[in-house]
Amino acid sequence: MDSAAVAGSTKPSPAHAFYKNLSLRKEAHEIRLLRIQDDASQRISCSLERVSLDDAPRYIALSYTWGKAKSQTPILVEGEPFQPHYNLYMALAGLRHITRDPDWAQEKIERIWIDAICINQDDETEKSWQLAQMRDVYVGAETVLIWLGTPDKESDSAMDMLLRAGRAGLSFDIEDVVDRNHEQAVSRVAEFITSDRGREPGGELEEIVSRLYYRRDAVEAGQDGYTTLTRFLNREWWSRVWVVQELSVARNPVFACGNKRLPWAEFSAAFTVVGLVSEALNRIAGQGSGLGSFPLGLSRFVPIDDSTSTIEAKQANRAANFQVWHRWQWKLPGNPLCEVLKAATHPTLGVGLGCTKEADMVYGLLGLCSNAQQLGIEINTAKPWQQIFAEVTQALIMQEGNLNLLSLRKFPNFGHGDLATWAVNWMSRPVFANPLYSKPLSDRLTPPFNAAGHLPRPGFRFTNGFPATLLLTGVVVGTVSETLQPFGRMELPATGLPAPEKMGEVSTQLYEIVLQVDKLIRRHPLSDTKFEARIPVATPLRVLLAGQYADESGEWKRLAGSPKEQELMACVPGLGEEIIDLSAAAGAGIANALGPTIVREAAHLVIRDLAQRCGADPDEVLAELDMEVPQGSSGQEATMAEALFHYDMNVKMAIGLIPYLVAEPDWVNSDLDQDPPVDARLQAIPEGVEDDVLMSRMMELMRERYPGGGALGQNPPMNPVMRSLLARLSLVQHVNGICEGRRVFALDRNLVGLGTEQLRLGDVVVVTQGAAVPLLLRPNPREGVYLFVGECYVDGIMDGEFGKKSSETPRPFAVV
């Protein structure tokens, strides 16, 4: 199923008599099934018949994507010409071949359900109730055939690899092994990947990884399993929202690409290995492996010299992960609609998942939900998508009994026609990585704040009809009187620790951001001490972090008065005093405290590793290089940046020198007119890899010198320099996560807060019963109504202080 089905973009002519002759009865749960006829002319010809799902008919259900292009060749349905989309035409051609295959033919399943043909796409009434029973159609099918598209060389290779690894995984019972000891399985895969001896697999798990990812002949031909699988998982089927349901509920899913087939059991076992390798790669990158283990092991599994490949892999794997995750989740009771929609629109979980028509983001997921009927949500393809989104938002809010769902609203819905500004636009990704009520995905919407305090109920209700109005009863906290420009994201490496000079650059940005907020606070001093519930020195950080932080487990907790607050405050010297511009000293402290001698040690170790693994004498290589600590440009000892540059050049020189030191005698005795043949071990070193090795090895040395140290965010090293670096890095990461898509503002009452970057002067902040956080509203004086702008954090009032101490009388607000 695909979005085009809902929109009816394939429009058979109303003259098609077979729909009228085979009309369906809703109360009998009837569907049409298709049978591909034998036709000597090679033209695809089909017949239809009417059956009831109540009779448990035997049939195959096709899962595929419609695509945009129409086929140039029509098919025959009940003897009448029918113009399918190109992807369906190719699927029908593939089905004709598959159903004639002896292995498949013994199942004797000849009837097929295909939405584009079996549903009259011109009849909105039939289409609506047929889509409503889609879940039952896929549950009832003996096999769900997943058509991934036309084949190519890479897809054939990917299907073969998955089938080979899947069969090995099933014999090894890999899913059970991973469930029993997941951590050990990841460690084994990481160790195997980084093996620098090119050894044969030493166990069943390693053998499966090798089968899936590494064939020596493929690598020598410039191919690798990681890229092949990435492109395979990037096919359009994986990203369509309708197929989530189709895969999740299927009894016997089978993938098909061209003439190749892959049963679900084999795919699931192989995909478990894909997950293990992904985790192992992340762990290796996070540990900052040095050159000693990086190129000869890891380059077999991921093309290091292709900077885009890993990005594409993450996008593709996330879409596939979402599909597979829901299939595995289906073993459990159904999830509430709110949780399913949150997952589908999540900035990481649902990345890559999409549809063409807006309504599909709701309709395509209803079959996975446990409470769709309870919410009163029914499929009606004649309704505009704006009405559907508003009705779903309203139903979820009324079921929850609060307005916390409004934190999921991504962008202000201005300019979306009839979409209410308070309605969640389920098509847009969250602009916020962390809504203010942020909790683990499986939890209810239970935020850590209670800004409304003891304001009287009722706090809200909806008017009838479409478009509905949200009626609030609340208190105005203040009007936005000043705003700061949104802060640019402070860029950090995806994994591992940043180089000292990069950390210095990021520290400068952090100081400048804190300085801006501090100056804003000083321009708006609190004159009314009734609301001064904050510690002034902590205010800039509390505002930037919206008063919360994520602990080691990822759980969001309140910042005020916590040990974490003191730790983060220590990252900004001078906070709470007369803050001055500390940019000049921002990076120098960490960078120079490490000292250039440790870079020299790291360079020695890197070059020795490189020489030994390539068969050269390390001392002979080092003797040809200038490994003394250089003198700085100022005449003093070199700075960290100068030392890194110097030793980085030495590593590059070593890579160029080693081929001459390990050359074969035939070359040495030749006339030396050409470069020596490059040893295969040196060919495995990706170009430019030395750029990051020194930093990685240097950090390893730091951890060795201070045994109390650990990975980022775990057991901070006893070394004060490293502890300072990790704490500051943690602060930068928190500020990045919270401030993305937000800006700092001040109210006319001299309160300071953080809200959506679309807020503007004149917007009002309101607290209302039913909303755990303050709400930003935009007055529309001409119509006497308000537009909903977004949630916000206001320092000092997040626990009901305003309602307790203010003499303001609650008043109504009509939000459209």
Short mmCIF file of C-alpha atoms in Angstrom, two decimals, residues 458-697:
data_model
loop_
_atom_site.label_atom_id
_atom_site.label_comp_id
_atom_site.label_asym_id
_atom_site.label_seq_id
_atom_site.Cartn_x
_atom_site.Cartn_y
_atom_site.Cartn_z
CA PRO A 458 -11.29 23.70 34.09
CA GLY A 459 -8.30 24.87 32.11
CA PHE A 460 -9.42 24.08 28.55
CA ARG A 461 -12.07 22.70 26.19
CA PHE A 462 -12.74 22.54 22.43
CA THR A 463 -15.65 23.95 20.44
CA ASN A 464 -17.61 21.68 18.11
CA GLY A 465 -17.19 21.54 14.34
CA PHE A 466 -14.30 22.15 11.99
CA PRO A 467 -12.16 24.12 12.40
CA ALA A 468 -12.47 23.79 16.18
CA THR A 469 -11.29 26.46 18.62
CA LEU A 470 -9.27 25.64 21.74
CA LEU A 471 -10.70 27.60 24.69
CA LEU A 472 -8.20 28.17 27.53
CA THR A 473 -8.60 29.73 30.94
CA GLY A 474 -5.29 31.07 32.18
CA VAL A 475 -3.15 33.89 33.51
CA VAL A 476 -0.82 36.14 31.49
CA VAL A 477 2.72 35.91 32.88
CA GLY A 478 4.03 38.67 30.65
CA THR A 479 4.61 39.96 27.12
CA VAL A 480 7.79 39.27 25.14
CA SER A 481 9.78 42.51 25.19
CA GLU A 482 13.21 41.40 23.93
CA THR A 483 14.65 38.39 22.15
CA LEU A 484 18.10 37.09 21.27
CA GLN A 485 18.95 35.68 17.88
CA PRO A 486 18.84 31.85 17.74
CA PHE A 487 22.22 30.36 18.57
CA GLY A 488 24.10 28.44 15.91
CA ARG A 489 24.80 24.82 16.71
CA MET A 490 28.22 24.20 18.25
CA GLU A 491 29.69 21.52 15.99
CA LEU A 492 31.29 18.51 17.64
CA PRO A 493 32.55 15.21 16.20
CA ALA A 494 29.84 12.55 16.02
CA THR A 495 31.89 10.25 18.25
CA GLY A 496 34.95 10.49 20.42
CA LEU A 497 36.65 13.57 21.82
CA PRO A 498 37.33 16.71 19.77
CA ALA A 499 40.82 17.92 19.03
CA PRO A 500 42.03 20.53 21.56
CA GLU A 501 41.88 23.40 19.07
CA LYS A 502 38.34 22.36 18.11
CA MET A 503 37.39 22.24 21.78
CA GLY A 504 38.85 25.71 22.13
CA GLU A 505 36.73 26.96 19.23
CA VAL A 506 33.58 25.40 20.74
CA SER A 507 34.44 26.78 24.18
CA THR A 508 34.63 30.25 22.67
CA GLN A 509 31.15 29.82 21.19
CA LEU A 510 29.85 28.58 24.55
CA TYR A 511 31.28 31.56 26.43
CA GLU A 512 29.78 33.96 23.90
CA ILE A 513 26.34 32.34 24.24
CA VAL A 514 26.43 32.41 28.04
CA LEU A 515 27.65 36.02 27.90
CA GLN A 516 24.69 37.05 25.69
CA VAL A 517 22.19 35.46 28.09
CA ASP A 518 23.89 36.96 31.13
CA LYS A 519 23.77 40.45 29.58
CA LEU A 520 20.07 39.99 28.76
CA ILE A 521 19.36 39.03 32.38
CA ARG A 522 21.28 42.07 33.63
CA ARG A 523 19.18 44.28 31.34
CA HIS A 524 16.05 42.86 32.96
CA PRO A 525 16.72 42.73 36.71
CA LEU A 526 13.92 41.36 38.88
CA SER A 527 12.28 44.18 40.79
CA ASP A 528 9.45 42.05 42.17
CA THR A 529 11.08 39.69 44.67
CA LYS A 530 7.92 37.57 44.87
CA PHE A 531 9.04 35.71 41.75
CA GLU A 532 12.77 35.56 42.46
CA ALA A 533 12.88 31.78 42.88
CA ARG A 534 16.19 31.32 41.12
CA ILE A 535 19.82 31.52 42.15
CA PRO A 536 21.09 34.45 40.03
CA VAL A 537 24.46 32.90 39.24
CA ALA A 538 22.84 29.80 37.75
CA THR A 539 20.22 31.66 35.70
CA PRO A 540 22.04 31.74 32.32
CA LEU A 541 22.63 27.99 32.39
CA ARG A 542 19.13 27.22 33.64
CA VAL A 543 17.66 29.24 30.79
CA LEU A 544 19.91 27.66 28.15
CA LEU A 545 19.13 24.16 29.44
CA ALA A 546 15.42 24.82 30.15
CA GLY A 547 16.04 23.89 33.77
CA GLN A 548 16.85 20.24 33.10
CA TYR A 549 19.61 17.84 32.08
CA ALA A 550 19.99 14.24 30.91
CA ASP A 551 21.69 11.85 33.31
CA GLU A 552 23.88 8.89 32.29
CA SER A 553 20.82 6.74 31.52
CA GLY A 554 19.31 9.40 29.26
CA GLU A 555 16.58 10.30 31.78
CA TRP A 556 15.78 14.03 31.97
CA LYS A 557 15.99 15.54 35.48
CA ARG A 558 15.61 18.95 37.06
CA LEU A 559 18.78 21.03 37.11
CA ALA A 560 18.04 23.38 40.02
CA GLY A 561 20.06 22.53 43.11
CA SER A 562 21.49 19.34 41.61
CA PRO A 563 25.20 18.39 41.71
CA LYS A 564 25.07 18.59 37.92
CA GLU A 565 24.27 22.31 38.15
CA GLN A 566 27.42 22.98 40.16
CA GLU A 567 29.49 20.84 37.77
CA LEU A 568 28.21 22.73 34.72
CA MET A 569 28.63 26.13 36.37
CA ALA A 570 32.30 25.31 36.93
CA CYS A 571 32.69 25.06 33.15
CA VAL A 572 32.08 28.80 32.81
CA PRO A 573 34.60 30.67 34.99
CA GLY A 574 33.27 33.99 36.22
CA LEU A 575 29.61 32.97 36.00
CA GLY A 576 27.66 35.07 38.48
CA GLU A 577 30.42 37.67 38.74
CA GLU A 578 31.13 40.50 36.32
CA ILE A 579 31.42 38.23 33.30
CA ILE A 580 33.93 39.45 30.75
CA ASP A 581 34.75 38.17 27.29
CA LEU A 582 36.79 35.04 27.96
CA SER A 583 37.11 34.07 24.30
CA ALA A 584 40.89 34.49 24.19
CA ALA A 585 41.38 31.96 26.97
CA ALA A 586 38.59 29.61 25.95
CA GLY A 587 40.60 26.92 24.20
CA ALA A 588 44.09 27.69 25.42
CA GLY A 589 43.65 26.23 28.89
CA ILE A 590 42.75 22.72 27.76
CA ALA A 591 44.93 22.65 24.67
CA ASN A 592 48.17 23.82 26.27
CA ALA A 593 47.67 21.96 29.56
CA LEU A 594 47.92 18.69 27.66
CA GLY A 595 51.38 19.70 26.51
CA PRO A 596 53.26 18.95 23.26
CA THR A 597 55.29 16.09 24.79
CA ILE A 598 52.28 13.81 24.89
CA VAL A 599 51.76 14.47 21.17
CA ARG A 600 55.35 13.35 20.60
CA GLU A 601 54.68 10.12 22.51
CA ALA A 602 51.51 9.51 20.54
CA ALA A 603 53.34 10.07 17.25
CA HIS A 604 56.08 7.60 18.28
CA LEU A 605 53.48 4.92 19.03
CA VAL A 606 51.56 5.52 15.79
CA ILE A 607 54.69 5.33 13.62
CA ARG A 608 55.97 2.23 15.46
CA ASP A 609 52.62 0.46 14.97
CA LEU A 610 52.63 1.39 11.30
CA ALA A 611 56.19 0.22 10.70
CA GLN A 612 55.78 -3.07 12.56
CA ARG A 613 52.64 -4.12 10.75
CA CYS A 614 54.23 -3.34 7.38
CA GLY A 615 57.46 -5.24 8.08
CA ALA A 616 59.76 -2.23 8.54
CA ASP A 617 62.18 -1.55 11.39
CA PRO A 618 60.50 1.12 13.61
CA ASP A 619 63.84 2.54 14.76
CA GLU A 620 65.02 2.88 11.16
CA VAL A 621 61.83 4.79 10.28
CA LEU A 622 62.07 7.08 13.32
CA ALA A 623 65.74 7.79 12.63
CA GLU A 624 64.78 9.35 9.30
CA LEU A 625 62.28 11.75 10.93
CA ASP A 626 62.52 14.87 13.07
CA MET A 627 60.82 13.68 16.26
CA GLU A 628 62.12 16.35 18.64
CA VAL A 629 59.63 18.72 20.25
CA PRO A 630 59.62 21.78 17.98
CA GLN A 631 60.20 25.32 19.11
CA GLY A 632 57.14 27.54 18.96
CA SER A 633 56.81 30.64 16.81
CA SER A 634 57.12 32.77 19.93
CA GLY A 635 60.56 31.28 20.69
CA GLN A 636 59.10 29.31 23.62
CA GLU A 637 57.99 25.65 23.70
CA ALA A 638 55.54 24.85 20.93
CA THR A 639 51.81 25.22 21.56
CA MET A 640 49.53 22.23 21.18
CA ALA A 641 48.45 23.33 17.71
CA GLU A 642 52.07 23.72 16.57
CA ALA A 643 53.02 20.32 18.01
CA LEU A 644 50.08 18.60 16.33
CA PHE A 645 51.00 20.11 12.98
CA HIS A 646 54.66 19.08 13.35
CA TYR A 647 53.99 15.46 14.29
CA ASP A 648 51.12 15.10 11.86
CA MET A 649 53.63 15.89 9.09
CA ASN A 650 55.96 13.25 10.51
CA VAL A 651 53.26 10.57 10.34
CA LYS A 652 52.58 11.53 6.72
CA MET A 653 56.31 11.30 5.95
CA ALA A 654 56.48 7.86 7.60
CA ILE A 655 53.66 6.57 5.38
CA GLY A 656 55.57 7.76 2.33
CA LEU A 657 58.92 6.39 3.58
CA ILE A 658 57.96 2.85 4.58
CA PRO A 659 57.50 1.50 1.01
CA TYR A 660 61.17 2.27 0.31
CA LEU A 661 62.30 0.49 3.48
CA VAL A 662 60.32 -2.69 2.81
CA ALA A 663 60.84 -2.85 -0.96
CA GLU A 664 61.62 -6.18 -2.61
CA PRO A 665 65.28 -6.89 -3.59
CA ASP A 666 64.34 -6.84 -7.28
CA TRP A 667 63.32 -3.20 -6.99
CA VAL A 668 66.32 -2.24 -4.84
CA ASN A 669 68.69 -3.67 -7.48
CA SER A 670 66.85 -1.99 -10.34
CA ASP A 671 67.66 1.39 -11.84
CA LEU A 672 65.20 3.03 -9.38
CA ASP A 673 63.41 4.91 -12.16
CA GLN A 674 60.00 4.27 -10.62
CA ASP A 675 58.40 4.17 -7.21
CA PRO A 676 58.56 0.88 -5.30
CA PRO A 677 55.54 -1.43 -5.55
CA VAL A 678 53.11 -0.58 -2.74
CA ASP A 679 52.64 -3.37 -0.24
CA ALA A 680 48.99 -4.49 0.13
CA ARG A 681 49.20 -3.68 3.83
CA LEU A 682 49.93 -0.07 2.97
CA GLN A 683 47.17 0.02 0.38
CA ALA A 684 44.73 -0.75 3.18
CA ILE A 685 45.57 2.58 4.83
CA PRO A 686 42.94 5.08 3.65
CA GLU A 687 44.26 8.40 2.44
CA GLY A 688 44.09 11.08 5.11
CA VAL A 689 43.57 8.66 7.99
CA GLU A 690 46.56 10.10 9.85
CA ASP A 691 44.72 13.39 10.40
CA ASP A 692 42.73 12.02 13.36
CA VAL A 693 45.09 9.36 14.64
CA LEU A 694 47.29 11.56 16.79
CA MET A 695 44.35 12.88 18.76
CA SER A 696 42.90 9.41 19.23
CA ARG A 697 46.18 7.94 20.43
#
